[in-house]
mmCIF file of C-alpha atoms and ligand atoms in Angstrom:
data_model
loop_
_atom_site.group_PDB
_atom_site.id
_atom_site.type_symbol
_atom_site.label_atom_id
_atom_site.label_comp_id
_atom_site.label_asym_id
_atom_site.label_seq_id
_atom_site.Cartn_x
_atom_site.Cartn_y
_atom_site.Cartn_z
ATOM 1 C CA UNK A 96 -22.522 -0.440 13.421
ATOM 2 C CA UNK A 97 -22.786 1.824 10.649
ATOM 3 C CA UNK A 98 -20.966 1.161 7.572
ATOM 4 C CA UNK A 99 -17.964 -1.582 6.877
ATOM 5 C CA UNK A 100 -15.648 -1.819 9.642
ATOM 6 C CA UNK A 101 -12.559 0.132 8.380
ATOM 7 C CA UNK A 102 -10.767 -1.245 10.872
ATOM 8 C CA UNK A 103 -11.099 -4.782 10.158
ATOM 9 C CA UNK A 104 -11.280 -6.332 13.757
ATOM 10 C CA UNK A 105 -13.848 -6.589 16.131
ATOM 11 C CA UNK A 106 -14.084 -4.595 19.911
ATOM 12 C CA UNK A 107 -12.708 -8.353 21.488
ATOM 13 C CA UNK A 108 -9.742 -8.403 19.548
ATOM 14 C CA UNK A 109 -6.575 -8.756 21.326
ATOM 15 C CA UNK A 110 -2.786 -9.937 20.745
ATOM 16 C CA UNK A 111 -2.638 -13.360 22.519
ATOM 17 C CA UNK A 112 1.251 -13.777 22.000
ATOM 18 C CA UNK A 113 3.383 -10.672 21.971
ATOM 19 C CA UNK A 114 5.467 -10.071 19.095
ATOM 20 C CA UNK A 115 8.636 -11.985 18.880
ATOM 21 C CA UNK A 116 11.504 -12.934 17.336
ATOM 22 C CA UNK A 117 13.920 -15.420 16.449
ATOM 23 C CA UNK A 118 17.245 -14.279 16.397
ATOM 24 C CA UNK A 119 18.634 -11.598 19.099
ATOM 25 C CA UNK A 120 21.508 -10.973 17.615
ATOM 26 C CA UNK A 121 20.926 -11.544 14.127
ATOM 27 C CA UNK A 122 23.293 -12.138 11.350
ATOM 28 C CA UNK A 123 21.651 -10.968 8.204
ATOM 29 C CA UNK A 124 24.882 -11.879 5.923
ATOM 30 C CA UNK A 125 24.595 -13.964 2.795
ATOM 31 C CA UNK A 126 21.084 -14.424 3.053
ATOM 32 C CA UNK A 127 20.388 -14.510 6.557
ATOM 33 C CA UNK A 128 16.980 -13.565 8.281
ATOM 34 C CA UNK A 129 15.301 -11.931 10.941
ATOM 35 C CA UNK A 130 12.094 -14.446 11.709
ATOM 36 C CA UNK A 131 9.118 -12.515 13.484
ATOM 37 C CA UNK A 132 6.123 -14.239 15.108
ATOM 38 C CA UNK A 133 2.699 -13.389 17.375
ATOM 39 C CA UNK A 134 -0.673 -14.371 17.704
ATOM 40 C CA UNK A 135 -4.132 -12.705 17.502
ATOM 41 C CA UNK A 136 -7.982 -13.941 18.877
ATOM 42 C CA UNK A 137 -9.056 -12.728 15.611
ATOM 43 C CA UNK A 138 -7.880 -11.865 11.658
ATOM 44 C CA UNK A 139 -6.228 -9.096 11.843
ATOM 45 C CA UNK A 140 -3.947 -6.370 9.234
ATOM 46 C CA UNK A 141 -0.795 -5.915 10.997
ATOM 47 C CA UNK A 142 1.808 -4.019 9.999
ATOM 48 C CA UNK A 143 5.837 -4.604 11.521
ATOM 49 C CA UNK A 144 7.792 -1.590 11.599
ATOM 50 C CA UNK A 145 11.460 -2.072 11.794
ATOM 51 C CA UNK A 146 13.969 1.104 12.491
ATOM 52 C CA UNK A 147 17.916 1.154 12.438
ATOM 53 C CA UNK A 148 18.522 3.506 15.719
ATOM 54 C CA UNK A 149 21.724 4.712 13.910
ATOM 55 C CA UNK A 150 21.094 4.880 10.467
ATOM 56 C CA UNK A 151 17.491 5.666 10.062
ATOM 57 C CA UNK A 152 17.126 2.862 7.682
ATOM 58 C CA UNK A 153 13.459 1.785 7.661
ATOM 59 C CA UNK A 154 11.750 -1.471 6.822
ATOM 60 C CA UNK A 155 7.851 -2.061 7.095
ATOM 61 C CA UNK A 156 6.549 -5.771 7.021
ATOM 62 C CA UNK A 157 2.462 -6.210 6.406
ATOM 63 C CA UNK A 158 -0.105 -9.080 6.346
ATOM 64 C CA UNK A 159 -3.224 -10.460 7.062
ATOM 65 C CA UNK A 160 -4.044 -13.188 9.821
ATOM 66 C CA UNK A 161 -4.812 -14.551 13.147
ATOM 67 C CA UNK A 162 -1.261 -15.526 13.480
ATOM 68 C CA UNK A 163 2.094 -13.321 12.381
ATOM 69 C CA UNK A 164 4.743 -15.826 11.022
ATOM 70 C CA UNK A 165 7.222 -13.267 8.634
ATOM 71 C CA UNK A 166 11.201 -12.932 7.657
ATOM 72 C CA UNK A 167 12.486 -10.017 7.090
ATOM 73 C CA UNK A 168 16.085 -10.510 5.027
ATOM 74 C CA UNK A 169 17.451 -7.021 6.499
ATOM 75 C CA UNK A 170 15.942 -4.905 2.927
ATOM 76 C CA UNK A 171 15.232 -0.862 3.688
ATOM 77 C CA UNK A 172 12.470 0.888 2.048
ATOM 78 C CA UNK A 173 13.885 4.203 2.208
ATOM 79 C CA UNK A 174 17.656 4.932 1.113
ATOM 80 C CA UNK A 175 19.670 3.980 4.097
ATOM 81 C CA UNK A 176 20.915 0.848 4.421
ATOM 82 C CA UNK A 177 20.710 -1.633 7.982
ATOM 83 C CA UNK A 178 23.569 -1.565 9.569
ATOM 84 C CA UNK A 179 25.696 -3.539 12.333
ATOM 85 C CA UNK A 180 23.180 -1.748 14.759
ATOM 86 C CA UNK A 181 20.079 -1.692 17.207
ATOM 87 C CA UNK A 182 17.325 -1.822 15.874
ATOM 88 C CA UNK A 183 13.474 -1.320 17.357
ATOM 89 C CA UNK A 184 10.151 -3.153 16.148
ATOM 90 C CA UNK A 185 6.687 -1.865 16.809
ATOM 91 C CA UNK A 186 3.819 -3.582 16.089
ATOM 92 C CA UNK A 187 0.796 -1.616 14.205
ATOM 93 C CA UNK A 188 -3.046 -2.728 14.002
ATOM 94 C CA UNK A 189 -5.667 -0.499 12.243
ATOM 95 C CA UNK A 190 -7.088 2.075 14.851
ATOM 96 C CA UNK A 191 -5.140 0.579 17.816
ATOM 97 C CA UNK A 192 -1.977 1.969 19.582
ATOM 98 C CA UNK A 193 0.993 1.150 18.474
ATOM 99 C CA UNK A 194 2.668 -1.770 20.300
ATOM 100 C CA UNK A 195 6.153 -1.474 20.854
ATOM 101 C CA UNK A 196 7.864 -5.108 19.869
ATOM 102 C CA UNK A 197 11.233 -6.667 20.559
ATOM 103 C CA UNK A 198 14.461 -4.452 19.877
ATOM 104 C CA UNK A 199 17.733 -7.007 18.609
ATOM 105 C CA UNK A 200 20.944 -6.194 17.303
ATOM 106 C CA UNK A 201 22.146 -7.016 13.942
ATOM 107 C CA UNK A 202 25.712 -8.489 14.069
ATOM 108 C CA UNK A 203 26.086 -7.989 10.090
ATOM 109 C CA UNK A 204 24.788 -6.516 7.457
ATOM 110 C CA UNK A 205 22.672 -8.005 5.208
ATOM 111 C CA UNK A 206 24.641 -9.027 1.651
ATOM 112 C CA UNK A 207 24.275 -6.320 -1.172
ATOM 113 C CA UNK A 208 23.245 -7.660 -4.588
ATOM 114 C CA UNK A 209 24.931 -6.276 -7.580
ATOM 115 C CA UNK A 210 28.410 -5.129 -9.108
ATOM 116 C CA UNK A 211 29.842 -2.423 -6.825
ATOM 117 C CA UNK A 212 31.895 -0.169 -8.237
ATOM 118 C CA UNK A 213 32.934 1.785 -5.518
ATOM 119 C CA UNK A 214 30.940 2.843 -1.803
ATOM 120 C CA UNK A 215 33.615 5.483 -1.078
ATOM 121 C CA UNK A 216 34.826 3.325 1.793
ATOM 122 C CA UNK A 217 36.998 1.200 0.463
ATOM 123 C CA UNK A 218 34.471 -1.245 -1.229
ATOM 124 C CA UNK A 219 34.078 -1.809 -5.479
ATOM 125 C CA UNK A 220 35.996 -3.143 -8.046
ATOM 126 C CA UNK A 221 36.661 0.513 -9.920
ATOM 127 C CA UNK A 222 40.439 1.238 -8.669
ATOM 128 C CA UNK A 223 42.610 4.224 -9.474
ATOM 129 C CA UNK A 224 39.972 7.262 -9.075
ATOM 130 C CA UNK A 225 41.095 10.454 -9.832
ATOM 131 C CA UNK A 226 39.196 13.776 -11.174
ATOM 132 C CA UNK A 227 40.295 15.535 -14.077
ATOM 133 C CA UNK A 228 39.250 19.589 -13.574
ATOM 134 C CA UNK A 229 38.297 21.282 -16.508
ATOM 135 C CA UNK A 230 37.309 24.754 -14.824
ATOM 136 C CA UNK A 231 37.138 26.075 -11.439
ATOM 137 C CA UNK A 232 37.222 23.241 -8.779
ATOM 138 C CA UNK A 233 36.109 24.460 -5.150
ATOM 139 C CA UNK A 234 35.635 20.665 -3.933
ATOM 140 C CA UNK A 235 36.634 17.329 -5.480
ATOM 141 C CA UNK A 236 37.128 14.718 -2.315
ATOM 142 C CA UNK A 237 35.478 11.749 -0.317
ATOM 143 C CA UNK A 238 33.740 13.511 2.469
ATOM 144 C CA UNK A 239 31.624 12.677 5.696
ATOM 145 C CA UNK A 240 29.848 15.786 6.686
ATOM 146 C CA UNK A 241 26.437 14.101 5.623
ATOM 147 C CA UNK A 242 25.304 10.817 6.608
ATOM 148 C CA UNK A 243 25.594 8.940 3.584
ATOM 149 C CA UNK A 244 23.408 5.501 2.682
ATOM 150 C CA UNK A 245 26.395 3.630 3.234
ATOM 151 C CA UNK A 246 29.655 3.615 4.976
ATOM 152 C CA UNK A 247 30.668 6.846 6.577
ATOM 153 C CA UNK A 248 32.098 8.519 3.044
ATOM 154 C CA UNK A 249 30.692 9.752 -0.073
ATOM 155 C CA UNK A 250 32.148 11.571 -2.407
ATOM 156 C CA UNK A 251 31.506 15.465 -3.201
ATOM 157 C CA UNK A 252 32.384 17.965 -6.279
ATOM 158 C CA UNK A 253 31.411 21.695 -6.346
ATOM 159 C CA UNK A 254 32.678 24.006 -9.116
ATOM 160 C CA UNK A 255 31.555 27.288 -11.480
ATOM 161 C CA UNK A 256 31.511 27.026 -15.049
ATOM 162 C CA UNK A 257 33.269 30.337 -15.413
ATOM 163 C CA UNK A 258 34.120 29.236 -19.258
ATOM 164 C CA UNK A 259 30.439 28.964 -19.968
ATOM 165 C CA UNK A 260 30.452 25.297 -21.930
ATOM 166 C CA UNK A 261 29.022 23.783 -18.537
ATOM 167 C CA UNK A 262 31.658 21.116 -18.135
ATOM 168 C CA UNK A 263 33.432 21.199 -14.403
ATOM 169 C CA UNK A 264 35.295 18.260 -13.668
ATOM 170 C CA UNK A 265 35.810 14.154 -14.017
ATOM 171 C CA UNK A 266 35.623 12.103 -11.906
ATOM 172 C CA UNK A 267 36.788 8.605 -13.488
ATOM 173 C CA UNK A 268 38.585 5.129 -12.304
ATOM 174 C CA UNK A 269 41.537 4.042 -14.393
ATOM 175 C CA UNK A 270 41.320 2.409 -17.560
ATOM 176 C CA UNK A 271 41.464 -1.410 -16.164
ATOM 177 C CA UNK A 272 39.607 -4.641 -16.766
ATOM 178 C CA UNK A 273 35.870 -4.879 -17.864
ATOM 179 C CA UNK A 274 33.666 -5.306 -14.731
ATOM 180 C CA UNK A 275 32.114 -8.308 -16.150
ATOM 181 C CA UNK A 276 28.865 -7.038 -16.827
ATOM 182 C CA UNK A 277 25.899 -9.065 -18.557
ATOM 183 C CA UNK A 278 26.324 -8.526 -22.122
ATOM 184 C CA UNK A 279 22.345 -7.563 -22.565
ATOM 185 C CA UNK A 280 22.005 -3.803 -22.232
ATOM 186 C CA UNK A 281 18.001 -4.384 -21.333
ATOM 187 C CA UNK A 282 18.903 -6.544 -18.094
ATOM 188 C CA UNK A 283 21.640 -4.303 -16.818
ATOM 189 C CA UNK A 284 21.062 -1.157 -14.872
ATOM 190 C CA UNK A 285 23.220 1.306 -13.051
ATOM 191 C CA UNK A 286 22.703 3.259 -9.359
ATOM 192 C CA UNK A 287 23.896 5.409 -7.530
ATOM 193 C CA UNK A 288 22.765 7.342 -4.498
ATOM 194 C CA UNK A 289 22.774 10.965 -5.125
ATOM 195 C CA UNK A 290 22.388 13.782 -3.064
ATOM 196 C CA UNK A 291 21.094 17.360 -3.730
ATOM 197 C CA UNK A 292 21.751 20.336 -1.426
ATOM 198 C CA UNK A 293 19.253 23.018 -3.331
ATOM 199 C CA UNK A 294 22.078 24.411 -5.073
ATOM 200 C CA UNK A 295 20.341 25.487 -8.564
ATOM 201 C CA UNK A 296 21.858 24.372 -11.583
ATOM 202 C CA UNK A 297 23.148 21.624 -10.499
ATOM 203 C CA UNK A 298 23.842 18.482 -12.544
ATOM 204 C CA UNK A 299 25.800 15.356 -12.931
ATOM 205 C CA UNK A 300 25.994 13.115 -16.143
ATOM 206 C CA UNK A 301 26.939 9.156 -15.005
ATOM 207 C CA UNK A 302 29.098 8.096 -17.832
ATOM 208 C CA UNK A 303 29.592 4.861 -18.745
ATOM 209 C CA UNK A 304 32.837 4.209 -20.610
ATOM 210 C CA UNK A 305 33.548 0.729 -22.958
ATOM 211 C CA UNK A 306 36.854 -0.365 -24.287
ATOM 212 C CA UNK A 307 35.726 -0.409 -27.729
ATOM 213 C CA UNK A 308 35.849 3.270 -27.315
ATOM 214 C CA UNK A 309 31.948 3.961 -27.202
ATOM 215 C CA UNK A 310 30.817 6.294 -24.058
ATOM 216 C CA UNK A 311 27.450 6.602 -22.752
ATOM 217 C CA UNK A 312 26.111 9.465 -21.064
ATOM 218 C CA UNK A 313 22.635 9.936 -18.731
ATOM 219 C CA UNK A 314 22.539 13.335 -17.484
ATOM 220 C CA UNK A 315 20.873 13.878 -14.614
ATOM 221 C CA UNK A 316 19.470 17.322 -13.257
ATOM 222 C CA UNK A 317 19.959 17.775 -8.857
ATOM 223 C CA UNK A 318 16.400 19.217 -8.428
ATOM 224 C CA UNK A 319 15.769 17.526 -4.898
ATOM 225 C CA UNK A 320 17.057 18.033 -1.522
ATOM 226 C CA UNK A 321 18.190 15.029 0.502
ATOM 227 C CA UNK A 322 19.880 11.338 -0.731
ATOM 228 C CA UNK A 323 17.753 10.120 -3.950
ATOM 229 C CA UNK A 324 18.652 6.693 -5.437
ATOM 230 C CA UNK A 325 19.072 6.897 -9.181
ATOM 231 C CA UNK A 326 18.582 3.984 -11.112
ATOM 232 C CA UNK A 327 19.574 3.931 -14.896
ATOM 233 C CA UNK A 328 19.077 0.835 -17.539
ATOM 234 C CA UNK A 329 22.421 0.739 -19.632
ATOM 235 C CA UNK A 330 19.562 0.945 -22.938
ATOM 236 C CA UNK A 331 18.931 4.432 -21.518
ATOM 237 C CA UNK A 332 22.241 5.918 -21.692
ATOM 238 C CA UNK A 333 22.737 7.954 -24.551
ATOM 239 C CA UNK A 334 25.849 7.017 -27.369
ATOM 240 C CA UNK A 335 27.431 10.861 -26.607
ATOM 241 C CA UNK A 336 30.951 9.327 -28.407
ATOM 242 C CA UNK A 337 30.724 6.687 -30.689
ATOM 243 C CA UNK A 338 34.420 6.243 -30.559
ATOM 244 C CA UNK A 339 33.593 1.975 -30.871
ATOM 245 C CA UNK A 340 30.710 -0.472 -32.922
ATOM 246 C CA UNK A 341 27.925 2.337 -31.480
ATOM 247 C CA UNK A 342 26.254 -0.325 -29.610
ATOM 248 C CA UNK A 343 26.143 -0.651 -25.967
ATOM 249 C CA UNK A 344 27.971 -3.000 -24.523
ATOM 250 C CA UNK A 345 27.361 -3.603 -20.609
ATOM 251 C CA UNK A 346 30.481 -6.287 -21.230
ATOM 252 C CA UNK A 347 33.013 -3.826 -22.108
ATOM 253 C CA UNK A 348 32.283 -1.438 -19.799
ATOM 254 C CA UNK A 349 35.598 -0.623 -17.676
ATOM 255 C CA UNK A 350 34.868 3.094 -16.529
ATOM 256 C CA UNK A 351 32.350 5.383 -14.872
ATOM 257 C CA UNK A 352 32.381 8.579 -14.869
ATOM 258 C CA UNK A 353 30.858 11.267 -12.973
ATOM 259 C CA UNK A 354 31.049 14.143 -14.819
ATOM 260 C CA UNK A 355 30.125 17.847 -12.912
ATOM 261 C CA UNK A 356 28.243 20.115 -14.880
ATOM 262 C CA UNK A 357 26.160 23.252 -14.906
ATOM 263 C CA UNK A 358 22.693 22.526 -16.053
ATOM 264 C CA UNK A 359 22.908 26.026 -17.251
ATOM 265 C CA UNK A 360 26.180 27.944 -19.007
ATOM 266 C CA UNK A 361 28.141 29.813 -16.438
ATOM 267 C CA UNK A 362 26.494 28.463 -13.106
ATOM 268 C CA UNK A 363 27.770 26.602 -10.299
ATOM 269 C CA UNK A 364 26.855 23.292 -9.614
ATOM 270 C CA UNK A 365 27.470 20.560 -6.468
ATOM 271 C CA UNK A 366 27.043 17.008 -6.473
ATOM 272 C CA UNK A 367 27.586 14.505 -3.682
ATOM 273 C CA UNK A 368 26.735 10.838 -4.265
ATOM 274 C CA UNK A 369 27.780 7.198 -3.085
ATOM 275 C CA UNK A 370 27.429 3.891 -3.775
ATOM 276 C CA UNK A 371 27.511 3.262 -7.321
ATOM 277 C CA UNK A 372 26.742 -0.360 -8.375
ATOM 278 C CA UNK A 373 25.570 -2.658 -11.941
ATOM 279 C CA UNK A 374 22.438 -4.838 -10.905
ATOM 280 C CA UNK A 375 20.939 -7.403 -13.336
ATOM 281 C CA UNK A 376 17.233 -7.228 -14.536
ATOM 282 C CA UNK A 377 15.539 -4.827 -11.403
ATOM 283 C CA UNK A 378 17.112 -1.528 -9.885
ATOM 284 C CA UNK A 379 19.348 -1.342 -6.733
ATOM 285 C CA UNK A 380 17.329 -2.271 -3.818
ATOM 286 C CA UNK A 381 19.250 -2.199 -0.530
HETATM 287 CA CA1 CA B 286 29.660 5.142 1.317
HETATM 288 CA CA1 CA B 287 30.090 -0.415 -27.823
#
């Protein structure tokens, strides 16, 4: 042989137990698991790759051994989420074929961490939604025309700033109860899928609204095509009314906003998003 082995196994290997797994359906609710299990004559890198036929969601499981013994607890790594669906498996050995594994069905969803404020399909604790225009309003409404991350709706505002201060329209819950929010404005962040169509000048600012009268404002520029998951510590929001003490205050935050603008005076500007949730010390991770 000349040179290391890139591929890490030798011209005997072989799988001596065909991929597996436990649970056919599975129930990946409040914590449950998918368990996955084969066997190899040798050490091998294996990868598991684990598809959602419907939504597209994603999920790839790696490791070293002789033996695969792995859980998966129904996660994505791209932005759509598992859903009550069939799903394939294939397994994946450096400079082999792929090996197509078990398919199973999952009878429920896996259990979202975080504070949801609203998914646009009836989910979240934000109630009483309604957008405020402020110019001219060609779309302010839950949709489905694109699959979402979630769900089957989203929601979707287009305008034109024809009064050329680049404010379009609110988008805001009614002014109810704190979420109940850590109080630590390092530990809390906010996310929300967003999607961008190529429409130039688009932009939304997430606005994060506190009974002591302080709002907080991230605005965020659409430059991408396709669903994008935004994550935002509260720390990073910027005081853009310090109507309250000034400081920010994940604990009396009762309102989020989403707040259409024109990145640029007198431009038109789209944005479609969904699932907007608080998590507590890491980002959104579906
Ligand atoms: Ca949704
Ligand atoms: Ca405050």
């Amino acid at each position: 042989m000349i040179g290391p082995n890139v591929c890490g196994t030798s011209d005997n290997f072989a799988v001596t137990t065909n991929l597996t797994v436990v649970n056919n359906p599975v129930s990946l609710a409040a914590g449950g698991q998918q368990q996955f299990m084969a066997t190899f004559n040798e050490i091998a890198t294996w990868k598991i790759i684990i598809t959602g036929t419907i939504s597209g969601a994603k999920k790839t499981l790696s490791g070293r051994g002789s033996a695969i013994n792995a859980t998966w607890d129904g996660s994505t790594d791209n932005v759509f989420f598992f859903r009550t669906e069939p799903v394939t498996t294939s397994l994946e050995i450096p400079c082999r074929e792929s090996i197509a594994g078990p398919g199973f069905t999952i009878s429920s969803m896996r259990t979202q961490s975080g504070t949801l404020i609203t998914d646009f399909d009836g989910g979240g604790i934000g109630m009483g939604w309604g957008t405020t225009p402020l110019d001219v309003v060609q779309k302010s409404q839950a949709d489905s025309a694109i699959f979402p991350p979630q769900g089957t709706k989203y929601y979707h505002m287009k305008g034109t700033d024809a009064t050329n201060d680049q404010s379009i329209a609110m988008y805001t819950n009614s002014n109810g109860p704190v979420f109940g929010l850590n109080a630590d404005p390092d530990r809390v962040y906010f996310n929300v899928f967003i999607y961008g169509t190529g429409l130039p000048n688009s932009r939304i600012d997430l606005r994060l609204m506190e009974t002591d009268g302080d709002q907080f404002t991230y605005a965020q520029n659409i430059t991408w095509t396709g669903w994008k998951l935004i994550s935002v510590k509260y720390a990073d929001f910027e005081n853009t009314l310090p109507g309250g003490n000034v400081l920010p205050n994940p604990d009396l935050c009762n309102r989020v906003r989403f707040f259409l603008k024109s990145a640029f005076k007198g431009g038109s500007s789209e944005a479609i998003f969904d699932y907007a949730v608080f998590t507590l010390d890491t980002p959104f991770q579906p």
